[in-house]
Each structure stands twice: as C-alpha cells, then as structure tokens.
mmCIF file of C-alpha atoms and ligand atoms in Angstrom:
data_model
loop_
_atom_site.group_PDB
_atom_site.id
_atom_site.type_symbol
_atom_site.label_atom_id
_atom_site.label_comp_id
_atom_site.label_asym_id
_atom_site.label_seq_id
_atom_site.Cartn_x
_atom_site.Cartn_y
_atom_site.Cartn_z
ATOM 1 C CA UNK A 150 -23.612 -58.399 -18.999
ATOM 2 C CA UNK A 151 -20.313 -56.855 -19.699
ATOM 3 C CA UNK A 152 -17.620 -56.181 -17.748
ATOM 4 C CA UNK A 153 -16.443 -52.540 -17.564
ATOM 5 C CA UNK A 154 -12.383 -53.530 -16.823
ATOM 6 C CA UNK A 155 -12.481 -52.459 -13.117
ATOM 7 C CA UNK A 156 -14.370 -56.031 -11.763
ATOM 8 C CA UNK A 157 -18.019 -54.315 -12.062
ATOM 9 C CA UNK A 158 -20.773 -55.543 -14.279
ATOM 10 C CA UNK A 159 -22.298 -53.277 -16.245
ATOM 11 C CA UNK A 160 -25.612 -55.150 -17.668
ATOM 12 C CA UNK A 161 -26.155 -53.968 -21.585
ATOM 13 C CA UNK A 162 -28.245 -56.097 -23.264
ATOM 14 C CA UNK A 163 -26.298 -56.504 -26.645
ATOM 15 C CA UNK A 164 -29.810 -55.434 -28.922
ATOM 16 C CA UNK A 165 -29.422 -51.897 -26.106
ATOM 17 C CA UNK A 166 -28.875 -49.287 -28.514
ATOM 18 C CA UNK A 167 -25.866 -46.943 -28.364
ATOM 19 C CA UNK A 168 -27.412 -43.944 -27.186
ATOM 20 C CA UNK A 169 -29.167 -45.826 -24.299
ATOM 21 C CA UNK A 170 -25.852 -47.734 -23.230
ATOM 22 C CA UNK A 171 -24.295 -44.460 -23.002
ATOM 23 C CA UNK A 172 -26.960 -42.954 -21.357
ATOM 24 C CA UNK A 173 -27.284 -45.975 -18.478
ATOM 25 C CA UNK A 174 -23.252 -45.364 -17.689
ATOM 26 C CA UNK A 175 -23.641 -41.567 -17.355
ATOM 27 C CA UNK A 176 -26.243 -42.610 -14.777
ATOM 28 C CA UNK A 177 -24.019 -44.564 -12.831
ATOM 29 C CA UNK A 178 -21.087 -41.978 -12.948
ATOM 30 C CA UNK A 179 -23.578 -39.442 -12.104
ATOM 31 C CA UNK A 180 -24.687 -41.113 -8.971
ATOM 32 C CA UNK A 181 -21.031 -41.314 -7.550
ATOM 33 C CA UNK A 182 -19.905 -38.055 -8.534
ATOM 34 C CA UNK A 183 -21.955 -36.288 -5.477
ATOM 35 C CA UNK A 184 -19.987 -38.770 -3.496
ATOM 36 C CA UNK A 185 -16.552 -38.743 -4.777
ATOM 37 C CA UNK A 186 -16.331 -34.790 -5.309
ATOM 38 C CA UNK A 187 -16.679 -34.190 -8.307
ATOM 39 C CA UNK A 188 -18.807 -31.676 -8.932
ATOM 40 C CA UNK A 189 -17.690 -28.028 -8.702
ATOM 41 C CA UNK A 190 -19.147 -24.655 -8.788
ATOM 42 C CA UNK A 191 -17.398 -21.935 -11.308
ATOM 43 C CA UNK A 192 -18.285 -18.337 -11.390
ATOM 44 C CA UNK A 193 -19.164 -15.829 -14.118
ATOM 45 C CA UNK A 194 -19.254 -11.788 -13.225
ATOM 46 C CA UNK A 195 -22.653 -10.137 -14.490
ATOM 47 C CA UNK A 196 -21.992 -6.386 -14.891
ATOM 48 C CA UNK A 197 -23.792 -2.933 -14.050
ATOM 49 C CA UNK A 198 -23.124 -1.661 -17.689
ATOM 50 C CA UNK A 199 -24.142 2.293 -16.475
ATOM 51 C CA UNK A 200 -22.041 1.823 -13.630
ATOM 52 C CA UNK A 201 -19.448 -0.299 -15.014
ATOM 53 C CA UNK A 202 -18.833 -2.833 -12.357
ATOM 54 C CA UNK A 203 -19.510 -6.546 -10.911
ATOM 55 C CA UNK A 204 -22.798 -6.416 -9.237
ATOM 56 C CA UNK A 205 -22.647 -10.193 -8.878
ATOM 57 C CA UNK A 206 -21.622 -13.953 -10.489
ATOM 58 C CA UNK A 207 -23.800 -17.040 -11.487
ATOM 59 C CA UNK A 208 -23.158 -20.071 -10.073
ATOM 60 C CA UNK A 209 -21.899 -22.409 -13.161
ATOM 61 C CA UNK A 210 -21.940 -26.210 -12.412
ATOM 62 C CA UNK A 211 -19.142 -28.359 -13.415
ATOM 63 C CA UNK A 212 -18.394 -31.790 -13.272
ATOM 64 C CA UNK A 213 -14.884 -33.068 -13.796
ATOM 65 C CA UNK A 214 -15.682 -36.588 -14.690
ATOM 66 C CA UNK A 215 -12.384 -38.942 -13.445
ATOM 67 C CA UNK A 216 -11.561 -40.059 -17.028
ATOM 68 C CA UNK A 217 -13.366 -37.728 -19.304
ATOM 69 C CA UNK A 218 -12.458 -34.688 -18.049
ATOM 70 C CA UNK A 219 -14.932 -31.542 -17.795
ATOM 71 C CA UNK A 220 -18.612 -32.645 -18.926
ATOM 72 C CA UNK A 221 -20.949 -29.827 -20.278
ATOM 73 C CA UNK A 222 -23.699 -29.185 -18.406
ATOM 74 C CA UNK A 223 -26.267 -29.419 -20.947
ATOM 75 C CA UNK A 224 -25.120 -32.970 -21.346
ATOM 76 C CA UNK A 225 -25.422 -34.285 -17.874
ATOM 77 C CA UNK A 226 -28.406 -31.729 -16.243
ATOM 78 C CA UNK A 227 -30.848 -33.350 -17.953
ATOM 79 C CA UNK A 228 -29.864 -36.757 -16.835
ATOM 80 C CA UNK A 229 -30.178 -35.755 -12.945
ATOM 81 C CA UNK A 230 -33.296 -34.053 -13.315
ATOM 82 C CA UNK A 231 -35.039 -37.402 -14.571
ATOM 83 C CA UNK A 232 -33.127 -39.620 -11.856
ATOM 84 C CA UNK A 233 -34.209 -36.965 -9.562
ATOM 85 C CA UNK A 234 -29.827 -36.600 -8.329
ATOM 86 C CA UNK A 235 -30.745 -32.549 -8.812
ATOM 87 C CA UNK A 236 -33.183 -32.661 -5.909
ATOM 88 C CA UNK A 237 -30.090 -33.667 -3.033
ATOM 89 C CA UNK A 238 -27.594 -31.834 -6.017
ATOM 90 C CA UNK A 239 -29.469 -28.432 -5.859
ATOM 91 C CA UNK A 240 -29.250 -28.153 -2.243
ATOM 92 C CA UNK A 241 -25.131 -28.765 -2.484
ATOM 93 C CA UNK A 242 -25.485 -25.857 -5.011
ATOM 94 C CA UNK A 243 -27.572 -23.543 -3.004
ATOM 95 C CA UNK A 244 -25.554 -24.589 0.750
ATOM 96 C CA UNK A 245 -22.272 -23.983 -1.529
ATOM 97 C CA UNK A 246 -22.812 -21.034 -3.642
ATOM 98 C CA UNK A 247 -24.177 -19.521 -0.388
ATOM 99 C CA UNK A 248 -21.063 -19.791 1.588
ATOM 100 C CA UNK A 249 -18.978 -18.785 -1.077
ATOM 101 C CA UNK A 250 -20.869 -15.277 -1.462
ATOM 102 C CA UNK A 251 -20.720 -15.054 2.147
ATOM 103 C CA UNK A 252 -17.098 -14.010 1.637
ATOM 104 C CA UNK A 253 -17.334 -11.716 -0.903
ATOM 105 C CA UNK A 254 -18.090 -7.867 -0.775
ATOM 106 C CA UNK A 255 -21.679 -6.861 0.529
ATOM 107 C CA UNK A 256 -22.810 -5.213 -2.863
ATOM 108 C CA UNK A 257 -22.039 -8.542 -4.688
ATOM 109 C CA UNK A 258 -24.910 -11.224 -5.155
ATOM 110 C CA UNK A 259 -24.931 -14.447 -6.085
ATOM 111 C CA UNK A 260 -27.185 -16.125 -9.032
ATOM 112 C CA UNK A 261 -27.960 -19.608 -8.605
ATOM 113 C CA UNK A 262 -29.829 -21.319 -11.139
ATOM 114 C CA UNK A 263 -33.189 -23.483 -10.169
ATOM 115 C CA UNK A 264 -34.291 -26.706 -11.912
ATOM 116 C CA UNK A 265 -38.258 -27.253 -12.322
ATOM 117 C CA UNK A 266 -37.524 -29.813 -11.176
ATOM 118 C CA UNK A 267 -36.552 -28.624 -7.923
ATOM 119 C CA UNK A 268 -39.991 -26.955 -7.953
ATOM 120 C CA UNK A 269 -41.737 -30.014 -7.721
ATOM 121 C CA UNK A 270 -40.386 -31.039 -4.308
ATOM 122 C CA UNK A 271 -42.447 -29.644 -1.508
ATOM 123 C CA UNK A 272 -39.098 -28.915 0.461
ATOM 124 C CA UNK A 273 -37.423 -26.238 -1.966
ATOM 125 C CA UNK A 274 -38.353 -23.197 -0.035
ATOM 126 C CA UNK A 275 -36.946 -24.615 3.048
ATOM 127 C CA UNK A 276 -33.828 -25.719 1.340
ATOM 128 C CA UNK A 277 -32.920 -22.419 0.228
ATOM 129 C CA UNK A 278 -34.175 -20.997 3.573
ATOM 130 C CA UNK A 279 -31.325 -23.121 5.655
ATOM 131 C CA UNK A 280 -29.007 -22.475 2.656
ATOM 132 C CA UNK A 281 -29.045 -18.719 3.870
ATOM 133 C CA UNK A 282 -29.376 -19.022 7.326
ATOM 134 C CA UNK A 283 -26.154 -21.649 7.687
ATOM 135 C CA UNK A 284 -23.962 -19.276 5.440
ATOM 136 C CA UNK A 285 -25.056 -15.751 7.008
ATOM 137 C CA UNK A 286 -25.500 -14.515 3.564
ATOM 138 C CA UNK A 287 -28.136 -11.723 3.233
ATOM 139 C CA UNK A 288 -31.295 -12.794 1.506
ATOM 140 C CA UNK A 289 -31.168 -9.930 -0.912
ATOM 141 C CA UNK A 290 -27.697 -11.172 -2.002
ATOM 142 C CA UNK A 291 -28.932 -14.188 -3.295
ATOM 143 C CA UNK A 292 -30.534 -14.008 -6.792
ATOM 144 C CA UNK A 293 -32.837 -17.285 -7.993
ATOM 145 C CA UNK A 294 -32.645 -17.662 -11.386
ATOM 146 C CA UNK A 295 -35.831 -20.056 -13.439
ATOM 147 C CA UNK A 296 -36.802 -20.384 -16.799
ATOM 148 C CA UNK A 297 -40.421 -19.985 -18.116
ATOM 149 C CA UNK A 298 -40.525 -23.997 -18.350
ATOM 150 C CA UNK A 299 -40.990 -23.745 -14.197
ATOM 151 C CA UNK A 300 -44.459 -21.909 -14.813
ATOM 152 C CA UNK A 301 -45.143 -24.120 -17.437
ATOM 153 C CA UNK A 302 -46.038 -26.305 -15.155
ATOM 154 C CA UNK A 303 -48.093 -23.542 -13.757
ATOM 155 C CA UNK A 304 -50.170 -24.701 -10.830
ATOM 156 C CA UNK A 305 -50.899 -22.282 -7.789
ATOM 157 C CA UNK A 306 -48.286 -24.180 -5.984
ATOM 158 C CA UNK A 307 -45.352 -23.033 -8.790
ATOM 159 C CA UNK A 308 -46.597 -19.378 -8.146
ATOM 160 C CA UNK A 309 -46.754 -19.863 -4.386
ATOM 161 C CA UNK A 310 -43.241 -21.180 -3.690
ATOM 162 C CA UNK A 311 -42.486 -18.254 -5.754
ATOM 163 C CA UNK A 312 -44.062 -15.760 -3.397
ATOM 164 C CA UNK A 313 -42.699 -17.960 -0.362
ATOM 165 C CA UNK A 314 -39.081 -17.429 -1.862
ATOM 166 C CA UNK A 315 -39.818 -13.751 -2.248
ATOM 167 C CA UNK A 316 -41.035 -13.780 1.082
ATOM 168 C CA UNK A 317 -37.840 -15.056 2.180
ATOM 169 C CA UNK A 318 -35.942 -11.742 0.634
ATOM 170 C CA UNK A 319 -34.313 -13.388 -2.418
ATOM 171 C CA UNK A 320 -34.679 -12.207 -5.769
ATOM 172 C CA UNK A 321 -36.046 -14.111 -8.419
ATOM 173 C CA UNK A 322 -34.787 -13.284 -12.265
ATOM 174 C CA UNK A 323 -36.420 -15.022 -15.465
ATOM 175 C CA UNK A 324 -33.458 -16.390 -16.934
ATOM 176 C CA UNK A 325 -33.594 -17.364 -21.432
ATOM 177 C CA UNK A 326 -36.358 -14.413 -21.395
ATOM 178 C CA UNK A 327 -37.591 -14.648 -25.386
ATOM 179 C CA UNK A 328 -36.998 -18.603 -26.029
ATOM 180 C CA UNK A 329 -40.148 -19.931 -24.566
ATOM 181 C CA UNK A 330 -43.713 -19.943 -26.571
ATOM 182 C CA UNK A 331 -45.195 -17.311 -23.996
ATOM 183 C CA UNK A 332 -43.055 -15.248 -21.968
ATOM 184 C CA UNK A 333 -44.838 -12.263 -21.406
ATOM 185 C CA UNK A 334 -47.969 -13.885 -20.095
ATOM 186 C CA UNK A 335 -45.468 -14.892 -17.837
ATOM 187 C CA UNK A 336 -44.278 -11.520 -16.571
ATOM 188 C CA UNK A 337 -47.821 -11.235 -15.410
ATOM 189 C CA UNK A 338 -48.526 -14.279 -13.760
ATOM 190 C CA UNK A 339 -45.302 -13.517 -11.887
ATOM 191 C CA UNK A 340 -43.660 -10.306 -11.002
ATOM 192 C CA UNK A 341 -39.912 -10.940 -11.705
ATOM 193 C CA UNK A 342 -37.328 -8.773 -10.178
ATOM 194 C CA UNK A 343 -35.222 -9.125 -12.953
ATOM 195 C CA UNK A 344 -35.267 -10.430 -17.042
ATOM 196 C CA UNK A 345 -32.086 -12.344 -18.300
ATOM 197 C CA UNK A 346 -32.574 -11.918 -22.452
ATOM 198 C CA UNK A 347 -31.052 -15.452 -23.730
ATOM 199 C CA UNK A 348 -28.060 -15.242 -25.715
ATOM 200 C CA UNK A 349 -29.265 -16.459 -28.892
ATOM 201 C CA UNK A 350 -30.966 -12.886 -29.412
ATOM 202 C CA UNK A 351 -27.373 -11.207 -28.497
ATOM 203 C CA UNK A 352 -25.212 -13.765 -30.325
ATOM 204 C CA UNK A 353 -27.162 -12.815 -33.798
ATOM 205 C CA UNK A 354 -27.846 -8.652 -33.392
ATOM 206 C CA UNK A 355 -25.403 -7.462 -35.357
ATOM 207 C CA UNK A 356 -26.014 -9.590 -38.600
ATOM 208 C CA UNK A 357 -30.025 -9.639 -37.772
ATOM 209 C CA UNK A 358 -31.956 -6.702 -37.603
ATOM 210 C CA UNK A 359 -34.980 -8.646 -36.076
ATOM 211 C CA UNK A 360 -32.390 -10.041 -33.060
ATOM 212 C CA UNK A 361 -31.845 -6.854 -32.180
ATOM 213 C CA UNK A 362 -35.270 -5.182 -32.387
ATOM 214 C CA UNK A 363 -35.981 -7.857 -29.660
ATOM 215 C CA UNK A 364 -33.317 -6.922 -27.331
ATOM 216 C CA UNK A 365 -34.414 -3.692 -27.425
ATOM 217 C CA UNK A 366 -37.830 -4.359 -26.636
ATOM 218 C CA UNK A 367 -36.892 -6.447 -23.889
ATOM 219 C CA UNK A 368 -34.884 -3.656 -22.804
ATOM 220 C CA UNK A 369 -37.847 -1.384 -23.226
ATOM 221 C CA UNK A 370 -40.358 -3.689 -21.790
ATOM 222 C CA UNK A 371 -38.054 -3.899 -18.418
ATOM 223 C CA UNK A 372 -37.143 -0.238 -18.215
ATOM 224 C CA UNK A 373 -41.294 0.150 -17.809
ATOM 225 C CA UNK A 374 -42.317 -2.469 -15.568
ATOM 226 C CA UNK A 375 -38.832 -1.289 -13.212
ATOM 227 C CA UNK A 376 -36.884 -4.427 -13.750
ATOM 228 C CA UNK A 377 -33.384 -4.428 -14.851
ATOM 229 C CA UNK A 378 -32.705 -6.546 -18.151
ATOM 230 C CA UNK A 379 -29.376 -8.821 -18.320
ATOM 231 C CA UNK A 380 -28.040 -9.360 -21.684
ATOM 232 C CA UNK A 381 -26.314 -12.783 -21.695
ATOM 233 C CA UNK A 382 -23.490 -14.123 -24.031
ATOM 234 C CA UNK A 383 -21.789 -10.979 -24.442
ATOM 235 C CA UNK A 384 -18.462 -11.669 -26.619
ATOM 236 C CA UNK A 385 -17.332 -8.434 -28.036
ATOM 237 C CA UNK A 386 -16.869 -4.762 -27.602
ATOM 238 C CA UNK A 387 -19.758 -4.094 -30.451
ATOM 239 C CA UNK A 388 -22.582 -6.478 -28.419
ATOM 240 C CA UNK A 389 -21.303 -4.382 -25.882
ATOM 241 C CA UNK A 390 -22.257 -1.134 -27.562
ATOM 242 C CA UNK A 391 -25.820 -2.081 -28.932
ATOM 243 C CA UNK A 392 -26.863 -3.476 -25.455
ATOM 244 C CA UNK A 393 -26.420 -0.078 -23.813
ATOM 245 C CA UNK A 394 -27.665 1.509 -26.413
ATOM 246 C CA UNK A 395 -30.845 -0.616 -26.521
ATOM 247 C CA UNK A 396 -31.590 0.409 -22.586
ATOM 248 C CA UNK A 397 -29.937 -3.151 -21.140
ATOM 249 C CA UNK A 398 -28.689 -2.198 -17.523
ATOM 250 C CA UNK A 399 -26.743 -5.223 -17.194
ATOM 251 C CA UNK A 400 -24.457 -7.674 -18.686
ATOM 252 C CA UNK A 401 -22.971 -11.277 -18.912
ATOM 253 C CA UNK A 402 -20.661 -12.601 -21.413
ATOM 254 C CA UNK A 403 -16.960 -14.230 -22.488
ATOM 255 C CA UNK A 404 -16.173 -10.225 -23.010
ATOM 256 C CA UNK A 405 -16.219 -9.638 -19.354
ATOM 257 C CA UNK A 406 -15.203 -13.091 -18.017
ATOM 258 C CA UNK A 407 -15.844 -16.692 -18.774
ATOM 259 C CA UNK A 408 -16.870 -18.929 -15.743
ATOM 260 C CA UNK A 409 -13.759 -19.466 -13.271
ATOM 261 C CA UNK A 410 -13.334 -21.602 -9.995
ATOM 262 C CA UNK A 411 -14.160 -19.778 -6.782
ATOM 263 C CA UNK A 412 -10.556 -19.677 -5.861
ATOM 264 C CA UNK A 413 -9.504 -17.464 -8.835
ATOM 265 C CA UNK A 414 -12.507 -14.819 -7.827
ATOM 266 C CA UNK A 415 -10.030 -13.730 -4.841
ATOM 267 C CA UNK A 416 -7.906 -11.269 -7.113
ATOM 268 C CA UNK A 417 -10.906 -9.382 -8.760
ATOM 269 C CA UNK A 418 -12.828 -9.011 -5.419
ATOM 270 C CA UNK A 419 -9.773 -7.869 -3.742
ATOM 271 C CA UNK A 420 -9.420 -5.253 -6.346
ATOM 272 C CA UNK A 421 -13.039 -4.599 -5.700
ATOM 273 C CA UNK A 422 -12.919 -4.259 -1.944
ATOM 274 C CA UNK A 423 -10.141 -1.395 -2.614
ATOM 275 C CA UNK A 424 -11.772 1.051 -4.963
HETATM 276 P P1 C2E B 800 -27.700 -20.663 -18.411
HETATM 277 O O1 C2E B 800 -28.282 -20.597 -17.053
HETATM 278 O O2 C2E B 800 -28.363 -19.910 -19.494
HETATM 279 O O3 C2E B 800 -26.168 -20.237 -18.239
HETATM 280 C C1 C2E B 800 -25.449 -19.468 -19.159
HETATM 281 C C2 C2E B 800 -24.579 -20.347 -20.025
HETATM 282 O O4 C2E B 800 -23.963 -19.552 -21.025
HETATM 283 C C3 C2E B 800 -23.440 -20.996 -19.266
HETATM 284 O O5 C2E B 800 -23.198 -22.267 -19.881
HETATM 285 C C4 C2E B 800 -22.267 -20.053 -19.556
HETATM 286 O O6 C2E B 800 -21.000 -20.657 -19.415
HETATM 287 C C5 C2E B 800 -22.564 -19.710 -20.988
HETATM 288 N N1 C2E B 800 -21.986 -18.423 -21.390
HETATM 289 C C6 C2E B 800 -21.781 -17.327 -20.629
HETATM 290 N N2 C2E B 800 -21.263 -16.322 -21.365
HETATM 291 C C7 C2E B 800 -21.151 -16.781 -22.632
HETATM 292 C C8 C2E B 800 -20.672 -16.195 -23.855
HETATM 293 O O7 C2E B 800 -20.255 -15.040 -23.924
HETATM 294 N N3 C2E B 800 -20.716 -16.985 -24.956
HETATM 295 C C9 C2E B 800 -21.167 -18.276 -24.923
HETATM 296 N N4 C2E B 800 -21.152 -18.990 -26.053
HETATM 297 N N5 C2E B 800 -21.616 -18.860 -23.786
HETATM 298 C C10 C2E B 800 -21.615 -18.111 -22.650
HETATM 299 P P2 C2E B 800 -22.975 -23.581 -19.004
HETATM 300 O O8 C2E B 800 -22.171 -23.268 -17.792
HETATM 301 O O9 C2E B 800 -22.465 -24.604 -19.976
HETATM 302 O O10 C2E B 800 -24.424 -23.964 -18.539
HETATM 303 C C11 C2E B 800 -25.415 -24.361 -19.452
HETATM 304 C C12 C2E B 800 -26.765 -24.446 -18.778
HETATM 305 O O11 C2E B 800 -26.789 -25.480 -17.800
HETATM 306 C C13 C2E B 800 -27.158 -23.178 -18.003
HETATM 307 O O12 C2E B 800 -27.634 -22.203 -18.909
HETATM 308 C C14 C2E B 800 -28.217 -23.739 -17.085
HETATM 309 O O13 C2E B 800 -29.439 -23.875 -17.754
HETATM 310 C C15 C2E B 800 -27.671 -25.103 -16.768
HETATM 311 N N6 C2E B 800 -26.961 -25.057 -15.470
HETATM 312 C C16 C2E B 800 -25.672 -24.725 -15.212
HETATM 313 N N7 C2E B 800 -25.405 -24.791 -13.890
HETATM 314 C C17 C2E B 800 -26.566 -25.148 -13.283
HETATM 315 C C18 C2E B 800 -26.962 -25.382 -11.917
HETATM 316 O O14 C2E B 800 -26.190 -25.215 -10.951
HETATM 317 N N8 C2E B 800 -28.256 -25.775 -11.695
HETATM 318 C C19 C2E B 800 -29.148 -25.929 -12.728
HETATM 319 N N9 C2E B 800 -30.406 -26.313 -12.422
HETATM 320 N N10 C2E B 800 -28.822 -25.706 -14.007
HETATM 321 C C20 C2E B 800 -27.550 -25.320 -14.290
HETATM 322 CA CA1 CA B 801 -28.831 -18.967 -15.726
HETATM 323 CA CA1 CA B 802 -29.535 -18.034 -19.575
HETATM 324 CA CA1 CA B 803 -29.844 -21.582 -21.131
#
C-alpha cells in the first residue's frame, strides 16, 4: 500500500502494472466525482443546413477532474460503463439535459447520448420517462442518440425498449452511422428517425474520393427511407459545401460551434427567440 499524500491508502501492489494503477485511481476519482460536482454537461448546436438554423444541441459530458483539469470523455466513459457509475450517471444526464432544454425555444431539441450499457438495465425506459415528465419538456424535443454496438447486443429486449422509448414520443437517431461491421442490417431491424454519419467519413472527403462517395450514399440512403442524415465533425466552409451538395439535411461540427457550457447558450437562443 501506498499512500496518496492526502492520509488515504491507495493499495498498488508494486508488480501492478502502470496502466492498471492508473486505471484503479481513475476509478476512485470517478466514483466521487458524481458526488462532489464534477461532472458537467456542454452543448454543441446541430444545424438545419436547407434552412440554415439551430434545430437543436447534443448533450457533451465533461468532467473537470479537481487536479487534472478537463478529462476527455473517451478516456473516462469507458471506465463507468464497466463499474456500472453510467447507470445512476445517465439518469443525471437525461434529468439534466432535460431541464436545461426545458428553457430553451420550442423548435429546439435536445440530443442526449445513450450507453449500451444503459440498455441493459431493465429501468432505462422509465428513467427517461420521469426525466421528461419532472422537466415539462416535450417528448418530441428530446432526441436519443445509440450506436449500432446497442443492437449488437441484439436481443428482442434491445429492440423493445426501443419501441417503448418511441412509444414514449422521443426520437431515436443512429449516431457513428458507417463505423460498425453492419449498419444497414441495422436500419432494418430498427426504424431510426434519424442517421448521424461519423466524422471520420467527413474529416477525410475532400482528400478521399471513397469518404465522400459514402457520405453521399448515406445521404441518399436517408433521403429514401425519409430520415434526415447529420453530418458530424464539420470544420470548414468546403465540408460545408460537399455535405449539402451530397443531400445531408443537417449538420454538426467546430465550423458552427464547438461544445459550450449551458450558461453561454443564453446569447444564441436569445438571438433565436427574436428572429
Ligand atoms: P459522439 O457522440 O460521436 O460525440 C461527438 C464528438 O465529436 C464529441 O466529442 C464532440 O466534441 C466532437 N466533435 C464535434 N464536432 C467536432 C469537429 O468539428 N471536429 C472534431 N475533431 N470533433 C468534433 P466528445 O465530447 O469528446 O465526446 C466523445 C464521445 O464520448 C461521444 O462521441 C460519445 O460517444 C461519448 N459521450 C459524450 N458524452 C456522453 C454522454 O453524456 N453519455 C454517453 N453515454 N456518452 C457520451
Ligand atoms: Ca453522439
Ligand atoms: Ca457521433
Ligand atoms: Ca463517436
């Protein structure tokens, strides 16, 4: 055992490897951070690219570790999906992302992302049920957003929370459409009200000619079954350009606004409310 400098033990075995050590304290920050605050939701606009305008934001979680700073995501979501932290987590997310969209103009949804996680407790559909009714938000203004790997684990009871949440008036969009091994079997098993195409396609269009024959199947294949495609990771004026002309209706990206704090929404909606 080692201790950490505050009067805690920490117990590393000295022959624990580096990776695991690091791993076992992330765990233990994790575990206080519901408790102590530290977890925030940030915001990032998607846009009606025909219309030109915010149809709605994605709820972005950040964690604002006490001496590290901001973590990534992608370097702490895995870690409370295997403890299980994202079941009580994901709730906070829904509850809060809820109440924040609450406030803002009636044409503007929310997209909260789902673990799979998440799927595998019975109690999901009820969570996001109370979610709604405690904020007042409108069903249709909340947008779930899943990855193929939650119908990887395809059992009935995957596709039947599905239809449950649908039956609940949310929207459910297929978010990294194009990175999984077999997406459109997936558009069949479940009828998606909307297809996010991942960013790696849009990062790489312009210097790849097979990148961008993809988004604009995508595109295609949406425009024909009636559901609205999202290009993410938009950067630049150019990505811009060969999204709407590939068909995409809608967009996400650094171009149009990088994930901000709920508190710095207020001057954007404002404008919004006005026009
Ligand atoms: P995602 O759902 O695909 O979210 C989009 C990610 O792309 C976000 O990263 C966003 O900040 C980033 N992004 C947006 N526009 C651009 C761009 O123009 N360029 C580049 N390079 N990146 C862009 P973030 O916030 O780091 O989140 C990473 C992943 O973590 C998310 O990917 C999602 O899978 C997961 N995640 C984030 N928040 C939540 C949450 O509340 N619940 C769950 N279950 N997962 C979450
Ligand atoms: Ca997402
Ligand atoms: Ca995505
Ligand atoms: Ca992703």
């Amino acid at each position: 055992a080692k201790a950490d400098g505050r009067g805690t033990f920490r117990f590393f075995e000295p022959h624990m490897d580096v990776q695991l050590q690091a791993r076992r304290a992330l765990e233990v920050d994790l575990r206080k951070a519901a408790a102590n605050g530290e977890f925030e939701l940030f915001y990032q606009p998607q846009i009606n690219i025909n219309l030109n305008e915010i149809s709605g934001y994605e709820a972005l979680l950040r964690w604002h570790h006490p001496e590290r700073g901001l973590v990534p995501p992608a370097e702490f979501i895995p870690v409370i999906e295997d403890t299980g932290l994202i079941v009580t987590l994901g709730e906070w997310i829904l509850d809060q992302s809820c109440k924040e969209a609450a406030k803002w103009p009636r044409n503007i949804h929310v997209a909260v992302n789902l673990s799979p996680v998440q799927f595998r407790n019975r109690g999901l559909v009820q969570s996001v049920s109370r979610a709604l009714v405690a904020s007042g938000l409108a069903p249709n203004r909340l947008e779930l957003e899943i990855t193929e790997s939650v119908l990887l684990q395809d059992n009935e009871a995957t596709v039947s929370m599905l239809h449950q949440l649908r039956r609940l008036g949310v929207r459910i969009a297929m978010d990294d459409f194009g990175t999984g091994y077999s997406s459109l079997s997936y558009l069949r098993s479940f009828p998606f009200d909307k297809i996010k195409i991942d960013q790696s396609f849009v990062r790489e269009m312009s210097q790849r000619s097979d990148c961008l024959a993809i988004v604009q199947s995508v595109a295609n294949l949406g425009s024909s079954l009636g559901m609205p495609t999202v290009a993410e990771g938009v950067e630049t004026e150019e990505q811009l350009r060969q999204i709407q002309a590939a068909g995409c209706t809608d967009a996400q990206g650094y171009y149009f606004g990088r994930p901000r704090p709920a508190r710095e929404l207020v001057h954007t909606l404002e404008a919004l409310r006005q026009t």
